[in-house]
Coordinates of C-alpha atoms in Angstrom, one line a residue:
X288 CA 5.1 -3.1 -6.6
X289 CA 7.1 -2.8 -3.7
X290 CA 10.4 -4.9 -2.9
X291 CA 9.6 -6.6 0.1
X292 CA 6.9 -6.6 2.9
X293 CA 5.0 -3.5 2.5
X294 CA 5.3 -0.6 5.2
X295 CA 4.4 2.5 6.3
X296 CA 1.7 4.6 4.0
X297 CA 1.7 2.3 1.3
X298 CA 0.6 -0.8 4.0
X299 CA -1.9 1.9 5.2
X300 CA -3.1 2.1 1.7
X301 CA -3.3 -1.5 1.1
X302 CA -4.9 -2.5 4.3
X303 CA -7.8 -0.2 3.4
X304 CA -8.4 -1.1 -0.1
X305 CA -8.8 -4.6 1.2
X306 CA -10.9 -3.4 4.5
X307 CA -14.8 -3.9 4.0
X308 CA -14.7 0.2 3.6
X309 CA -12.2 -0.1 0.7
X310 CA -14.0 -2.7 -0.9
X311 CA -17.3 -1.3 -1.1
X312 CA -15.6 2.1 -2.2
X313 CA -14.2 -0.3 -5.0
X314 CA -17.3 -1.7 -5.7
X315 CA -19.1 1.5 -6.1
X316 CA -17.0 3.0 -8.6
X317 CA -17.8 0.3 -10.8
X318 CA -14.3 -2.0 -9.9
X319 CA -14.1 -5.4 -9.6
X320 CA -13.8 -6.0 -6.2
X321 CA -11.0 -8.5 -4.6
X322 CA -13.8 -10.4 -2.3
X323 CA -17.6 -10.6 -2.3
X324 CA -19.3 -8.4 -0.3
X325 CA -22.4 -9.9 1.6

């Protein structure tokens, strides 16, 4: 949790657990990921 609009590292951080990379990393390590993967 962060108040407000994230920035900085922790945006960073969040933008590449949602990027295609992130996701399949996620997916990989047996995590549910946030969007299906084609």
């Amino acid at each position: 949790y962060t108040p407000g609009k994230p920035e900085g590292d922790v945006k960073g951080f969040i933008d590449f657990v949602l990027s295609d990379e992130g996701q399949r990393i996620v997916k990989k390590k047996e995590f549910v990921p946030v969007r299906s993967l084609s």
